[in-house]
C-alpha cells in the first residue's frame, strides 16, 4: 500500500534552510553551477553545520516518538539541488540522526510545482522566488533569514516546539492592513473596533495553525503539550478583540498572545524562546533573527497593500 501523505503534517524544507550552506551558496552566485557542483562533490564527506531551521525540524521529527500508532510529521527535502549534489546533504542528515528519507531534487527547476503533490502544509526555504511561488499556489511558506549563528542549544534535546506568528497577513488576511495603508492608524483602529464581532479572513498560515492545534489536541495537558504557540502582533487595544474572536471562531488556541502596540517584537520573542517566528514585515523578521530563527511571509504576487502608499510601509503601532 502506498504511503499516504494526507495524514501527517508535511513540512517541506530546502537544504539551505536545514543546513548552513552560505559558503556554498556564495560559490554558486559568484562562480556558477559547475563550480558549486565540483565543490559539493569534493566535500561529500564533510558534515554540514546546522542551519536556521535545523532545531525546529529536529523538534518536529521528535513528535513521531510520542505517538506509537501515529506518524504525526513528515519532513521532505525540497531543493533545487540535483541528485549529484545531494549526497553531502543526506550524509549530514544521517550524521545528525534525522528521520528524513524523502526528497524532491529538481536540478534547478521550480520547487513549488511539487508542493501540492506532496500535500505540503509548510514550506521553508532561504530562496525568495521559491517561497513567493509557494505562497502564490496557496501553501504556507516562509523565507528563512540565514547567516546568523545558531545557539549552542542546537545539540540539546528539545522538549517543546515554540512557534510564534504575526497576525495580519500571516495568520489573518490583509484586510486590516489595507485599511491602515489607505487611511492611517486611527482609521485602522476604528475599523477593527467596529468589526470586532466579524471574524478576520484566513491568512496564509491559518490552516497551518489549525493543523498544529489538531496535534495539540492529542495532548490535553497544556503544561506538557509538545507544541506551544504564540501570537506576537503590533495590534493593541481596541484592535485586539477582533483577533481574539477570530481565533475563537476558528476553534483554535494560541497558548500565549502579545499585543505590543509599538513594543519591539525582538525581545518578546527571545523571552518566549521561539524556534521560529513568522512575520510579513522584513524589518520585524530581520530584527528578530538576531535572537530567534525568523522567516518572512510574502504577500501573493500583486496583492501587497503596502504599495498603495509611497511613505514608510511599516505599521507605526
PDB file of C-alpha atoms in Angstrom:
ATOM      1  CA  UNK A   1       0.000   0.000   0.000  1.00  0.00           C
ATOM      2  CA  UNK A   2       1.307   3.450  -0.918  1.00  0.00           C
ATOM      3  CA  UNK A   3       2.298   5.790   1.904  1.00  0.00           C
ATOM      4  CA  UNK A   4      -0.474   8.342   2.479  1.00  0.00           C
ATOM      5  CA  UNK A   5       0.817  11.903   2.897  1.00  0.00           C
ATOM      6  CA  UNK A   6      -2.652  13.233   3.735  1.00  0.00           C
ATOM      7  CA  UNK A   7      -2.388  12.048   7.346  1.00  0.00           C
ATOM      8  CA  UNK A   8       0.823  13.554   8.818  1.00  0.00           C
ATOM      9  CA  UNK A   9       1.775  17.212   8.975  1.00  0.00           C
ATOM     10  CA  UNK A  10       4.035  17.600   5.930  1.00  0.00           C
ATOM     11  CA  UNK A  11       6.918  20.067   6.110  1.00  0.00           C
ATOM     12  CA  UNK A  12       8.991  20.773   3.030  1.00  0.00           C
ATOM     13  CA  UNK A  13      12.415  22.235   3.767  1.00  0.00           C
ATOM     14  CA  UNK A  14      15.200  23.353   1.460  1.00  0.00           C
ATOM     15  CA  UNK A  15      18.743  22.178   2.079  1.00  0.00           C
ATOM     16  CA  UNK A  16      19.943  25.754   2.775  1.00  0.00           C
ATOM     17  CA  UNK A  17      17.234  26.229   5.393  1.00  0.00           C
ATOM     18  CA  UNK A  18      18.103  22.965   7.154  1.00  0.00           C
ATOM     19  CA  UNK A  19      21.905  23.305   6.922  1.00  0.00           C
ATOM     20  CA  UNK A  20      24.344  26.194   6.795  1.00  0.00           C
ATOM     21  CA  UNK A  21      25.194  26.393   3.106  1.00  0.00           C
ATOM     22  CA  UNK A  22      26.049  30.084   2.951  1.00  0.00           C
ATOM     23  CA  UNK A  23      29.623  29.454   1.776  1.00  0.00           C
ATOM     24  CA  UNK A  24      28.425  27.047  -0.882  1.00  0.00           C
ATOM     25  CA  UNK A  25      25.697  29.440  -2.000  1.00  0.00           C
ATOM     26  CA  UNK A  26      28.280  32.214  -2.338  1.00  0.00           C
ATOM     27  CA  UNK A  27      30.310  29.930  -4.628  1.00  0.00           C
ATOM     28  CA  UNK A  28      27.233  29.309  -6.752  1.00  0.00           C
ATOM     29  CA  UNK A  29      26.361  33.005  -7.011  1.00  0.00           C
ATOM     30  CA  UNK A  30      29.907  34.165  -7.765  1.00  0.00           C
ATOM     31  CA  UNK A  31      31.320  31.279  -9.834  1.00  0.00           C
ATOM     32  CA  UNK A  32      28.312  29.416 -11.200  1.00  0.00           C
ATOM     33  CA  UNK A  33      26.718  25.972 -11.093  1.00  0.00           C
ATOM     34  CA  UNK A  34      29.752  23.978 -12.251  1.00  0.00           C
ATOM     35  CA  UNK A  35      31.968  25.370  -9.501  1.00  0.00           C
ATOM     36  CA  UNK A  36      29.230  24.729  -6.924  1.00  0.00           C
ATOM     37  CA  UNK A  37      28.765  21.149  -8.115  1.00  0.00           C
ATOM     38  CA  UNK A  38      32.523  20.455  -8.043  1.00  0.00           C
ATOM     39  CA  UNK A  39      32.773  21.866  -4.522  1.00  0.00           C
ATOM     40  CA  UNK A  40      29.899  19.760  -3.189  1.00  0.00           C
ATOM     41  CA  UNK A  41      31.281  16.570  -4.705  1.00  0.00           C
ATOM     42  CA  UNK A  42      34.784  17.239  -3.339  1.00  0.00           C
ATOM     43  CA  UNK A  43      33.302  17.821   0.123  1.00  0.00           C
ATOM     44  CA  UNK A  44      30.826  14.947   0.162  1.00  0.00           C
ATOM     45  CA  UNK A  45      32.401  13.516   3.316  1.00  0.00           C
ATOM     46  CA  UNK A  46      32.208  16.831   5.210  1.00  0.00           C
ATOM     47  CA  UNK A  47      29.211  17.124   7.511  1.00  0.00           C
ATOM     48  CA  UNK A  48      27.299  20.384   7.161  1.00  0.00           C
ATOM     49  CA  UNK A  49      26.646  22.606  10.158  1.00  0.00           C
ATOM     50  CA  UNK A  50      23.030  23.172  11.306  1.00  0.00           C
ATOM     51  CA  UNK A  51      21.099  25.920   9.555  1.00  0.00           C
ATOM     52  CA  UNK A  52      18.390  28.347  10.596  1.00  0.00           C
ATOM     53  CA  UNK A  53      15.548  25.841  10.978  1.00  0.00           C
ATOM     54  CA  UNK A  54      17.565  22.753  11.971  1.00  0.00           C
ATOM     55  CA  UNK A  55      16.399  22.813  15.589  1.00  0.00           C
ATOM     56  CA  UNK A  56      12.775  23.314  14.555  1.00  0.00           C
ATOM     57  CA  UNK A  57      12.876  20.376  12.143  1.00  0.00           C
ATOM     58  CA  UNK A  58      14.516  18.067  14.665  1.00  0.00           C
ATOM     59  CA  UNK A  59      11.904  19.035  17.235  1.00  0.00           C
ATOM     60  CA  UNK A  60       9.086  18.295  14.799  1.00  0.00           C
ATOM     61  CA  UNK A  61      10.558  14.892  13.968  1.00  0.00           C
ATOM     62  CA  UNK A  62      10.688  14.100  17.666  1.00  0.00           C
ATOM     63  CA  UNK A  63       6.879  14.237  17.757  1.00  0.00           C
ATOM     64  CA  UNK A  64       6.851  10.900  15.936  1.00  0.00           C
ATOM     65  CA  UNK A  65       8.281   9.268  19.051  1.00  0.00           C
ATOM     66  CA  UNK A  66       5.344  10.417  21.193  1.00  0.00           C
ATOM     67  CA  UNK A  67       2.534   8.529  19.442  1.00  0.00           C
ATOM     68  CA  UNK A  68       3.304   4.871  18.835  1.00  0.00           C
ATOM     69  CA  UNK A  69       0.388   4.319  16.476  1.00  0.00           C
ATOM     70  CA  UNK A  70       0.618   7.608  14.546  1.00  0.00           C
ATOM     71  CA  UNK A  71       3.216   9.207  12.313  1.00  0.00           C
ATOM     72  CA  UNK A  72       2.498  12.843  13.123  1.00  0.00           C
ATOM     73  CA  UNK A  73       5.087  14.648  10.983  1.00  0.00           C
ATOM     74  CA  UNK A  74       6.761  14.001   7.640  1.00  0.00           C
ATOM     75  CA  UNK A  75       9.729  16.151   6.616  1.00  0.00           C
ATOM     76  CA  UNK A  76      10.726  16.209   2.953  1.00  0.00           C
ATOM     77  CA  UNK A  77      13.827  17.825   1.473  1.00  0.00           C
ATOM     78  CA  UNK A  78      12.621  20.076  -1.349  1.00  0.00           C
ATOM     79  CA  UNK A  79      15.622  21.509  -3.104  1.00  0.00           C
ATOM     80  CA  UNK A  80      16.874  22.870  -6.414  1.00  0.00           C
ATOM     81  CA  UNK A  81      19.942  20.668  -5.926  1.00  0.00           C
ATOM     82  CA  UNK A  82      20.423  17.795  -8.324  1.00  0.00           C
ATOM     83  CA  UNK A  83      20.772  14.187  -7.224  1.00  0.00           C
ATOM     84  CA  UNK A  84      24.517  14.502  -7.940  1.00  0.00           C
ATOM     85  CA  UNK A  85      24.976  17.353  -5.436  1.00  0.00           C
ATOM     86  CA  UNK A  86      22.681  15.914  -2.770  1.00  0.00           C
ATOM     87  CA  UNK A  87      24.903  13.200  -1.292  1.00  0.00           C
ATOM     88  CA  UNK A  88      26.517  15.615   1.161  1.00  0.00           C
ATOM     89  CA  UNK A  89      23.080  16.704   2.346  1.00  0.00           C
ATOM     90  CA  UNK A  90      21.932  13.153   3.017  1.00  0.00           C
ATOM     91  CA  UNK A  91      25.225  12.297   4.685  1.00  0.00           C
ATOM     92  CA  UNK A  92      24.636  15.214   7.044  1.00  0.00           C
ATOM     93  CA  UNK A  93      21.050  14.092   7.679  1.00  0.00           C
ATOM     94  CA  UNK A  94      22.355  10.658   8.633  1.00  0.00           C
ATOM     95  CA  UNK A  95      25.071  12.166  10.831  1.00  0.00           C
ATOM     96  CA  UNK A  96      22.535  14.069  12.922  1.00  0.00           C
ATOM     97  CA  UNK A  97      20.122  11.141  13.105  1.00  0.00           C
ATOM     98  CA  UNK A  98      17.268  12.968  11.396  1.00  0.00           C
ATOM     99  CA  UNK A  99      14.419  10.745  10.223  1.00  0.00           C
ATOM    100  CA  UNK A 100      14.226  12.263   6.746  1.00  0.00           C
ATOM    101  CA  UNK A 101      14.019   9.752   3.908  1.00  0.00           C
ATOM    102  CA  UNK A 102      12.130  11.571   1.157  1.00  0.00           C
ATOM    103  CA  UNK A 103      13.251  14.320  -1.185  1.00  0.00           C
ATOM    104  CA  UNK A 104      12.312  16.290  -4.278  1.00  0.00           C
ATOM    105  CA  UNK A 105      15.547  17.296  -6.045  1.00  0.00           C
ATOM    106  CA  UNK A 106      14.584  19.434  -9.018  1.00  0.00           C
ATOM    107  CA  UNK A 107      18.000  20.155 -10.569  1.00  0.00           C
ATOM    108  CA  UNK A 108      17.408  23.896 -10.710  1.00  0.00           C
ATOM    109  CA  UNK A 109      13.715  23.754 -11.647  1.00  0.00           C
ATOM    110  CA  UNK A 110      10.987  25.468  -9.639  1.00  0.00           C
ATOM    111  CA  UNK A 111      10.124  23.603  -6.437  1.00  0.00           C
ATOM    112  CA  UNK A 112       6.621  24.996  -5.985  1.00  0.00           C
ATOM    113  CA  UNK A 113       5.030  22.835  -8.685  1.00  0.00           C
ATOM    114  CA  UNK A 114       5.586  19.789  -6.447  1.00  0.00           C
ATOM    115  CA  UNK A 115       4.299  21.219  -3.148  1.00  0.00           C
ATOM    116  CA  UNK A 116       0.665  20.246  -3.677  1.00  0.00           C
ATOM    117  CA  UNK A 117       1.689  16.817  -4.986  1.00  0.00           C
ATOM    118  CA  UNK A 118       3.439  16.165  -1.675  1.00  0.00           C
ATOM    119  CA  UNK A 119       0.460  17.636   0.259  1.00  0.00           C
ATOM    120  CA  UNK A 120       2.791  20.166   1.867  1.00  0.00           C
ATOM    121  CA  UNK A 121       1.469  22.044   4.901  1.00  0.00           C
ATOM    122  CA  UNK A 122       4.545  24.243   5.399  1.00  0.00           C
ATOM    123  CA  UNK A 123       7.459  25.108   3.135  1.00  0.00           C
ATOM    124  CA  UNK A 124      10.670  26.647   4.489  1.00  0.00           C
ATOM    125  CA  UNK A 125      13.393  27.947   2.207  1.00  0.00           C
ATOM    126  CA  UNK A 126      16.133  30.545   2.026  1.00  0.00           C
ATOM    127  CA  UNK A 127      15.391  31.200  -1.664  1.00  0.00           C
ATOM    128  CA  UNK A 128      12.874  34.025  -2.058  1.00  0.00           C
ATOM    129  CA  UNK A 129      11.467  33.056  -5.516  1.00  0.00           C
ATOM    130  CA  UNK A 130      10.516  29.557  -4.318  1.00  0.00           C
ATOM    131  CA  UNK A 131       8.821  30.970  -1.210  1.00  0.00           C
ATOM    132  CA  UNK A 132       6.926  33.504  -3.316  1.00  0.00           C
ATOM    133  CA  UNK A 133       5.782  30.774  -5.702  1.00  0.00           C
ATOM    134  CA  UNK A 134       4.621  28.647  -2.755  1.00  0.00           C
ATOM    135  CA  UNK A 135       2.518  31.496  -1.369  1.00  0.00           C
ATOM    136  CA  UNK A 136       1.082  32.095  -4.826  1.00  0.00           C
ATOM    137  CA  UNK A 137      -0.176  28.486  -5.025  1.00  0.00           C
ATOM    138  CA  UNK A 138      -1.690  28.649  -1.534  1.00  0.00           C
ATOM    139  CA  UNK A 139       0.937  26.873   0.578  1.00  0.00           C
ATOM    140  CA  UNK A 140       2.096  28.364   3.887  1.00  0.00           C
ATOM    141  CA  UNK A 141       5.704  29.362   3.288  1.00  0.00           C
ATOM    142  CA  UNK A 142       8.427  31.449   4.879  1.00  0.00           C
ATOM    143  CA  UNK A 143      11.784  32.701   3.664  1.00  0.00           C
ATOM    144  CA  UNK A 144      14.363  31.900   6.332  1.00  0.00           C
ATOM    145  CA  UNK A 145      16.788  34.557   7.468  1.00  0.00           C
ATOM    146  CA  UNK A 146      20.162  32.836   7.117  1.00  0.00           C
ATOM    147  CA  UNK A 147      23.729  33.645   8.077  1.00  0.00           C
ATOM    148  CA  UNK A 148      23.068  34.060  11.804  1.00  0.00           C
ATOM    149  CA  UNK A 149      24.983  31.952  14.279  1.00  0.00           C
ATOM    150  CA  UNK A 150      22.922  29.262  15.926  1.00  0.00           C
ATOM    151  CA  UNK A 151      22.783  28.788  19.673  1.00  0.00           C
ATOM    152  CA  UNK A 152      24.739  26.052  21.432  1.00  0.00           C
ATOM    153  CA  UNK A 153      21.389  24.525  22.418  1.00  0.00           C
ATOM    154  CA  UNK A 154      21.142  23.048  18.914  1.00  0.00           C
ATOM    155  CA  UNK A 155      22.693  19.832  20.166  1.00  0.00           C
ATOM    156  CA  UNK A 156      20.325  19.558  23.134  1.00  0.00           C
ATOM    157  CA  UNK A 157      17.068  17.620  23.226  1.00  0.00           C
ATOM    158  CA  UNK A 158      14.093  19.863  22.519  1.00  0.00           C
ATOM    159  CA  UNK A 159      11.086  19.010  24.695  1.00  0.00           C
ATOM    160  CA  UNK A 160       8.658  21.596  23.346  1.00  0.00           C
ATOM    161  CA  UNK A 161       8.328  23.265  19.946  1.00  0.00           C
ATOM    162  CA  UNK A 162       7.684  27.003  20.248  1.00  0.00           C
ATOM    163  CA  UNK A 163       6.286  28.773  17.199  1.00  0.00           C
ATOM    164  CA  UNK A 164       5.389  32.464  17.051  1.00  0.00           C
ATOM    165  CA  UNK A 165       3.207  34.142  14.438  1.00  0.00           C
ATOM    166  CA  UNK A 166       2.468  37.709  13.480  1.00  0.00           C
ATOM    167  CA  UNK A 167      -1.248  38.361  12.975  1.00  0.00           C
ATOM    168  CA  UNK A 168      -2.260  40.419   9.935  1.00  0.00           C
ATOM    169  CA  UNK A 169      -1.142  38.961   6.596  1.00  0.00           C
ATOM    170  CA  UNK A 170       0.239  35.841   8.349  1.00  0.00           C
ATOM    171  CA  UNK A 171      -2.469  34.158  10.449  1.00  0.00           C
ATOM    172  CA  UNK A 172      -5.116  36.582   9.249  1.00  0.00           C
ATOM    173  CA  UNK A 173      -5.787  38.066   5.834  1.00  0.00           C
ATOM    174  CA  UNK A 174      -4.602  41.505   4.766  1.00  0.00           C
ATOM    175  CA  UNK A 175      -7.989  43.234   5.125  1.00  0.00           C
ATOM    176  CA  UNK A 176      -6.970  45.292   8.169  1.00  0.00           C
ATOM    177  CA  UNK A 177      -3.583  46.111   6.652  1.00  0.00           C
ATOM    178  CA  UNK A 178      -5.327  47.552   3.609  1.00  0.00           C
ATOM    179  CA  UNK A 179      -7.425  49.852   5.797  1.00  0.00           C
ATOM    180  CA  UNK A 180      -4.279  51.044   7.540  1.00  0.00           C
ATOM    181  CA  UNK A 181      -2.388  51.648   4.314  1.00  0.00           C
ATOM    182  CA  UNK A 182      -5.236  53.597   2.746  1.00  0.00           C
ATOM    183  CA  UNK A 183      -6.466  55.636   5.711  1.00  0.00           C
ATOM    184  CA  UNK A 184      -3.903  55.515   8.531  1.00  0.00           C
ATOM    185  CA  UNK A 185      -3.670  54.088  12.007  1.00  0.00           C
ATOM    186  CA  UNK A 186      -6.702  55.795  13.560  1.00  0.00           C
ATOM    187  CA  UNK A 187      -8.942  54.555  10.756  1.00  0.00           C
ATOM    188  CA  UNK A 188      -7.469  51.076  11.265  1.00  0.00           C
ATOM    189  CA  UNK A 189      -8.295  51.127  14.994  1.00  0.00           C
ATOM    190  CA  UNK A 190     -11.820  52.415  14.424  1.00  0.00           C
ATOM    191  CA  UNK A 191     -12.451  49.862  11.676  1.00  0.00           C
ATOM    192  CA  UNK A 192     -11.308  46.973  13.838  1.00  0.00           C
ATOM    193  CA  UNK A 193     -13.369  48.172  16.800  1.00  0.00           C
ATOM    194  CA  UNK A 194     -16.467  48.470  14.601  1.00  0.00           C
ATOM    195  CA  UNK A 195     -15.885  45.000  13.131  1.00  0.00           C
ATOM    196  CA  UNK A 196     -14.811  43.328  16.376  1.00  0.00           C
ATOM    197  CA  UNK A 197     -17.524  40.655  16.053  1.00  0.00           C
ATOM    198  CA  UNK A 198     -16.684  39.861  12.424  1.00  0.00           C
ATOM    199  CA  UNK A 199     -14.067  37.097  12.020  1.00  0.00           C
ATOM    200  CA  UNK A 200     -10.993  38.113  10.065  1.00  0.00           C
ATOM    201  CA  UNK A 201     -10.375  36.219   6.811  1.00  0.00           C
ATOM    202  CA  UNK A 202      -7.804  33.448   6.850  1.00  0.00           C
ATOM    203  CA  UNK A 203      -4.212  34.363   6.103  1.00  0.00           C
ATOM    204  CA  UNK A 204      -1.567  32.093   4.546  1.00  0.00           C
ATOM    205  CA  UNK A 205      -0.732  30.421   7.879  1.00  0.00           C
ATOM    206  CA  UNK A 206      -4.257  29.909   9.214  1.00  0.00           C
ATOM    207  CA  UNK A 207      -4.512  26.286   8.084  1.00  0.00           C
ATOM    208  CA  UNK A 208      -1.038  25.521   9.405  1.00  0.00           C
ATOM    209  CA  UNK A 209      -2.038  26.882  12.830  1.00  0.00           C
ATOM    210  CA  UNK A 210      -5.149  24.692  12.696  1.00  0.00           C
ATOM    211  CA  UNK A 211      -3.003  21.658  11.894  1.00  0.00           C
ATOM    212  CA  UNK A 212      -0.802  22.444  14.898  1.00  0.00           C
ATOM    213  CA  UNK A 213      -3.908  22.809  17.041  1.00  0.00           C
ATOM    214  CA  UNK A 214      -5.054  19.352  15.943  1.00  0.00           C
ATOM    215  CA  UNK A 215      -1.758  17.875  17.120  1.00  0.00           C
ATOM    216  CA  UNK A 216      -2.003  19.804  20.391  1.00  0.00           C
ATOM    217  CA  UNK A 217      -5.450  18.298  20.992  1.00  0.00           C
ATOM    218  CA  UNK A 218      -3.801  14.854  21.198  1.00  0.00           C
ATOM    219  CA  UNK A 219      -2.021  16.078  24.330  1.00  0.00           C
ATOM    220  CA  UNK A 220      -4.772  17.562  26.555  1.00  0.00           C
ATOM    221  CA  UNK A 221      -2.427  18.590  29.376  1.00  0.00           C
ATOM    222  CA  UNK A 222      -1.463  22.110  28.277  1.00  0.00           C
ATOM    223  CA  UNK A 223       1.521  22.130  30.612  1.00  0.00           C
ATOM    224  CA  UNK A 224       3.144  19.155  28.892  1.00  0.00           C
ATOM    225  CA  UNK A 225       1.996  19.585  25.292  1.00  0.00           C
ATOM    226  CA  UNK A 226       4.943  19.258  22.892  1.00  0.00           C
ATOM    227  CA  UNK A 227       3.878  22.335  20.880  1.00  0.00           C
ATOM    228  CA  UNK A 228       3.405  25.852  22.214  1.00  0.00           C
ATOM    229  CA  UNK A 229       2.242  28.720  20.008  1.00  0.00           C
ATOM    230  CA  UNK A 230       2.207  32.500  20.366  1.00  0.00           C
ATOM    231  CA  UNK A 231       0.570  35.404  18.580  1.00  0.00           C
ATOM    232  CA  UNK A 232       3.022  38.321  18.526  1.00  0.00           C
ATOM    233  CA  UNK A 233       1.336  41.271  16.866  1.00  0.00           C
ATOM    234  CA  UNK A 234       1.603  45.043  16.568  1.00  0.00           C
ATOM    235  CA  UNK A 235      -2.110  45.264  17.305  1.00  0.00           C
ATOM    236  CA  UNK A 236      -3.168  46.813  20.603  1.00  0.00           C
ATOM    237  CA  UNK A 237      -6.491  47.624  22.270  1.00  0.00           C
ATOM    238  CA  UNK A 238      -9.120  48.086  20.924  1.00  0.00           C
ATOM    239  CA  UNK A 239      -7.943  46.201  17.805  1.00  0.00           C
ATOM    240  CA  UNK A 240      -7.049  43.145  19.890  1.00  0.00           C
ATOM    241  CA  UNK A 241     -10.637  41.963  20.297  1.00  0.00           C
ATOM    242  CA  UNK A 242     -11.208  41.015  16.684  1.00  0.00           C
ATOM    243  CA  UNK A 243      -8.062  38.893  16.601  1.00  0.00           C
ATOM    244  CA  UNK A 244      -9.105  37.012  19.737  1.00  0.00           C
ATOM    245  CA  UNK A 245     -12.636  36.422  18.491  1.00  0.00           C
ATOM    246  CA  UNK A 246     -11.338  35.237  15.125  1.00  0.00           C
ATOM    247  CA  UNK A 247      -9.178  32.538  16.731  1.00  0.00           C
ATOM    248  CA  UNK A 248     -12.164  31.518  18.841  1.00  0.00           C
ATOM    249  CA  UNK A 249     -14.295  31.298  15.694  1.00  0.00           C
ATOM    250  CA  UNK A 250     -11.686  29.030  14.106  1.00  0.00           C
ATOM    251  CA  UNK A 251     -11.764  26.863  17.247  1.00  0.00           C
ATOM    252  CA  UNK A 252      -8.018  27.018  17.621  1.00  0.00           C
ATOM    253  CA  UNK A 253      -5.915  28.145  20.529  1.00  0.00           C
ATOM    254  CA  UNK A 254      -2.735  30.080  20.867  1.00  0.00           C
ATOM    255  CA  UNK A 255      -1.004  29.479  24.159  1.00  0.00           C
ATOM    256  CA  UNK A 256       0.352  32.992  24.519  1.00  0.00           C
ATOM    257  CA  UNK A 257      -0.641  36.301  22.914  1.00  0.00           C
ATOM    258  CA  UNK A 258       1.241  39.600  22.870  1.00  0.00           C
ATOM    259  CA  UNK A 259      -0.486  42.781  21.687  1.00  0.00           C
ATOM    260  CA  UNK A 260       2.527  45.035  21.585  1.00  0.00           C
ATOM    261  CA  UNK A 261       1.309  48.358  20.220  1.00  0.00           C
ATOM    262  CA  UNK A 262       4.796  49.582  19.334  1.00  0.00           C
ATOM    263  CA  UNK A 263       6.933  47.468  21.655  1.00  0.00           C
ATOM    264  CA  UNK A 264       9.893  45.765  19.942  1.00  0.00           C
ATOM    265  CA  UNK A 265       9.000  42.186  18.980  1.00  0.00           C
ATOM    266  CA  UNK A 266      12.597  41.009  19.190  1.00  0.00           C
ATOM    267  CA  UNK A 267      12.864  40.930  22.979  1.00  0.00           C
ATOM    268  CA  UNK A 268       9.460  39.312  23.465  1.00  0.00           C
ATOM    269  CA  UNK A 269      10.355  36.545  21.019  1.00  0.00           C
ATOM    270  CA  UNK A 270      13.658  35.942  22.787  1.00  0.00           C
ATOM    271  CA  UNK A 271      11.855  35.590  26.107  1.00  0.00           C
ATOM    272  CA  UNK A 272       9.288  33.245  24.566  1.00  0.00           C
ATOM    273  CA  UNK A 273      12.127  31.137  23.170  1.00  0.00           C
ATOM    274  CA  UNK A 274      10.634  30.751  19.703  1.00  0.00           C
ATOM    275  CA  UNK A 275      12.120  28.074  17.474  1.00  0.00           C
ATOM    276  CA  UNK A 276      10.764  30.139  14.586  1.00  0.00           C
ATOM    277  CA  UNK A 277       8.882  33.396  14.092  1.00  0.00           C
ATOM    278  CA  UNK A 278       6.797  34.237  11.010  1.00  0.00           C
ATOM    279  CA  UNK A 279       6.151  37.872  10.043  1.00  0.00           C
ATOM    280  CA  UNK A 280       5.127  39.610   6.828  1.00  0.00           C
ATOM    281  CA  UNK A 281       7.334  42.641   7.571  1.00  0.00           C
ATOM    282  CA  UNK A 282      11.004  42.252   6.698  1.00  0.00           C
ATOM    283  CA  UNK A 283      12.017  44.793   9.353  1.00  0.00           C
ATOM    284  CA  UNK A 284      10.435  42.742  12.159  1.00  0.00           C
ATOM    285  CA  UNK A 285      11.729  39.370  10.934  1.00  0.00           C
ATOM    286  CA  UNK A 286      15.233  40.714  10.390  1.00  0.00           C
ATOM    287  CA  UNK A 287      15.429  42.253  13.868  1.00  0.00           C
ATOM    288  CA  UNK A 288      14.057  39.091  15.479  1.00  0.00           C
ATOM    289  CA  UNK A 289      16.510  36.857  13.598  1.00  0.00           C
ATOM    290  CA  UNK A 290      19.314  38.052  15.889  1.00  0.00           C
ATOM    291  CA  UNK A 291      17.716  36.152  18.780  1.00  0.00           C
ATOM    292  CA  UNK A 292      15.422  33.514  17.203  1.00  0.00           C
ATOM    293  CA  UNK A 293      15.154  31.870  13.773  1.00  0.00           C
ATOM    294  CA  UNK A 294      12.802  34.018  11.720  1.00  0.00           C
ATOM    295  CA  UNK A 295      11.083  33.911   8.338  1.00  0.00           C
ATOM    296  CA  UNK A 296       9.395  36.456   6.097  1.00  0.00           C
ATOM    297  CA  UNK A 297       5.955  35.590   4.743  1.00  0.00           C
ATOM    298  CA  UNK A 298       5.426  37.394   1.398  1.00  0.00           C
ATOM    299  CA  UNK A 299       2.110  38.599   0.030  1.00  0.00           C
ATOM    300  CA  UNK A 300       0.742  36.929  -3.057  1.00  0.00           C
ATOM    301  CA  UNK A 301       2.164  38.490  -6.186  1.00  0.00           C
ATOM    302  CA  UNK A 302       0.294  41.703  -6.970  1.00  0.00           C
ATOM    303  CA  UNK A 303      -1.547  41.655  -3.639  1.00  0.00           C
ATOM    304  CA  UNK A 304       0.745  43.720  -1.375  1.00  0.00           C
ATOM    305  CA  UNK A 305      -1.338  46.567   0.143  1.00  0.00           C
ATOM    306  CA  UNK A 306       1.777  48.478   1.176  1.00  0.00           C
ATOM    307  CA  UNK A 307       2.417  49.598  -2.398  1.00  0.00           C
ATOM    308  CA  UNK A 308      -0.719  51.731  -2.151  1.00  0.00           C
ATOM    309  CA  UNK A 309       1.251  54.280  -0.105  1.00  0.00           C
ATOM    310  CA  UNK A 310       4.554  55.878  -1.000  1.00  0.00           C
ATOM    311  CA  UNK A 311       5.709  56.521   2.549  1.00  0.00           C
ATOM    312  CA  UNK A 312       7.144  54.113   5.120  1.00  0.00           C
ATOM    313  CA  UNK A 313       5.118  50.879   4.795  1.00  0.00           C
ATOM    314  CA  UNK A 314       5.804  49.696   8.334  1.00  0.00           C
ATOM    315  CA  UNK A 315       2.823  49.972  10.651  1.00  0.00           C
ATOM    316  CA  UNK A 316       3.696  52.537  13.370  1.00  0.00           C
ATOM    317  CA  UNK A 317       1.994  50.657  16.203  1.00  0.00           C
TER     318      UNK A 317
END
